[in-house]
Amino acid sequence: MNKMIVAAVLGGLLMAGQASAAERTAQQQKMVDCNHQASSQSLKGTARKSFMSTCLKKTSTNAGVTAQQQKMKTCNADAKQKSLKGAERKSFMSSCLKKG
């Protein structure tokens, strides 16, 4: 499993290195972004592999999700955590979605 992840990461990096930013697929861009983050944190070996795996899974979960959809998801979670209902929830959601 780990060898497959490493092979996929290396293959993606090789392809991403050959393509310009405009020509990269979404997956290639994720690879580049995650690799850049791992490098900036000076991660090596197992820590880097673990970070890359988590980073790629996290970003792929959010693929195709707009900023507004992500904001809605976050505001809903916050409202649920605060156990808001009815008008109080509506007011909270309105102000939460307008932030930022």
Tab-separated table of C-alpha atoms in Angstrom:
chain	number	residue	atom	x	y	z
A	1	MET	CA	0.000	0.000	0.000
A	2	ASN	CA	2.730	2.465	0.991
A	3	LYS	CA	4.744	1.576	-2.103
A	4	MET	CA	1.690	2.282	-4.246
A	5	ILE	CA	1.231	5.694	-2.607
A	6	VAL	CA	4.893	6.543	-3.074
A	7	ALA	CA	4.769	5.417	-6.709
A	8	ALA	CA	1.638	7.481	-7.317
A	9	VAL	CA	3.191	10.520	-5.638
A	10	LEU	CA	6.407	10.229	-7.621
A	11	GLY	CA	4.536	9.623	-10.869
A	12	GLY	CA	2.305	12.602	-10.222
A	13	LEU	CA	5.261	14.800	-9.400
A	14	LEU	CA	7.032	13.800	-12.576
A	15	MET	CA	3.954	14.578	-14.659
A	16	ALA	CA	3.323	17.805	-12.773
A	17	GLY	CA	6.905	18.906	-13.321
A	18	GLN	CA	6.495	18.513	-17.063
A	19	ALA	CA	3.187	20.349	-17.328
A	20	SER	CA	2.840	24.073	-16.938
A	21	ALA	CA	0.439	25.374	-14.306
A	22	ALA	CA	-2.222	26.004	-16.949
A	23	GLU	CA	-2.006	22.439	-18.277
A	24	ARG	CA	-2.165	20.598	-14.951
A	25	THR	CA	-5.143	18.477	-14.068
A	26	ALA	CA	-6.813	18.985	-10.686
A	27	GLN	CA	-5.041	15.879	-9.331
A	28	GLN	CA	-1.671	17.078	-10.586
A	29	GLN	CA	-2.224	20.455	-8.947
A	30	LYS	CA	-3.111	18.715	-5.661
A	31	MET	CA	0.134	16.773	-5.892
A	32	VAL	CA	2.138	19.941	-6.473
A	33	ASP	CA	0.397	21.801	-3.646
A	34	CYS	CA	0.788	18.958	-1.141
A	35	ASN	CA	4.418	18.437	-2.156
A	36	HIS	CA	5.117	22.144	-1.679
A	37	GLN	CA	3.539	22.066	1.790
A	38	ALA	CA	5.550	18.984	2.767
A	39	SER	CA	8.753	20.615	1.533
A	40	SER	CA	8.060	23.852	3.386
A	41	GLN	CA	7.635	21.798	6.569
A	42	SER	CA	10.915	19.930	5.834
A	43	LEU	CA	9.165	16.564	6.151
A	44	LYS	CA	11.176	13.447	5.324
A	45	GLY	CA	10.593	9.698	5.157
A	46	THR	CA	7.544	8.254	6.904
A	47	ALA	CA	6.348	11.650	8.138
A	48	ARG	CA	6.340	12.960	4.566
A	49	LYS	CA	4.522	9.882	3.237
A	50	SER	CA	1.890	10.182	5.949
A	51	PHE	CA	1.458	13.904	5.327
A	52	MET	CA	1.147	13.420	1.569
A	53	SER	CA	-1.432	10.675	1.986
A	54	THR	CA	-3.541	12.801	4.340
A	55	CYS	CA	-3.126	15.926	2.228
A	56	LEU	CA	-4.185	14.201	-0.988
A	57	LYS	CA	-7.199	12.576	0.645
A	58	LYS	CA	-8.270	15.826	2.259
A	59	THR	CA	-8.043	17.844	-0.903
A	60	SER	CA	-9.715	15.192	-3.008
A	61	THR	CA	-12.669	15.207	-0.604
A	62	ASN	CA	-13.097	18.909	-1.324
A	63	ALA	CA	-12.625	18.602	-5.093
A	64	GLY	CA	-15.366	20.417	-6.922
A	65	VAL	CA	-16.638	22.082	-3.747
A	66	THR	CA	-17.005	25.825	-4.139
A	67	ALA	CA	-15.965	28.275	-1.444
A	68	GLN	CA	-19.641	29.039	-0.779
A	69	GLN	CA	-20.440	25.337	-0.352
A	70	GLN	CA	-17.538	24.958	2.054
A	71	LYS	CA	-18.685	28.013	4.002
A	72	MET	CA	-22.222	26.566	4.187
A	73	LYS	CA	-20.840	23.274	5.482
A	74	THR	CA	-18.773	25.037	8.147
A	75	CYS	CA	-21.646	27.278	9.248
A	76	ASN	CA	-24.010	24.273	9.442
A	77	ALA	CA	-21.516	22.406	11.614
A	78	ASP	CA	-21.111	25.417	13.896
A	79	ALA	CA	-24.889	25.832	14.219
A	80	LYS	CA	-25.288	22.138	15.005
A	81	GLN	CA	-22.517	22.262	17.612
A	82	LYS	CA	-24.302	25.211	19.278
A	83	SER	CA	-27.633	23.304	19.093
A	84	LEU	CA	-29.338	26.259	17.409
A	85	LYS	CA	-32.942	25.873	16.222
A	86	GLY	CA	-35.556	27.965	14.441
A	87	ALA	CA	-35.126	31.721	14.191
A	88	GLU	CA	-31.926	31.641	16.226
A	89	ARG	CA	-30.369	29.195	13.740
A	90	LYS	CA	-31.600	31.215	10.770
A	91	SER	CA	-30.082	34.401	12.184
A	92	PHE	CA	-26.793	32.657	12.957
A	93	MET	CA	-26.581	31.106	9.497
A	94	SER	CA	-27.285	34.451	7.825
A	95	SER	CA	-24.520	36.254	9.702
A	96	CYS	CA	-22.119	33.305	9.386
A	97	LEU	CA	-22.532	33.108	5.613
A	98	LYS	CA	-22.010	36.853	5.208
A	99	LYS	CA	-18.656	36.740	7.023
A	100	GLY	CA	-15.434	36.609	5.234
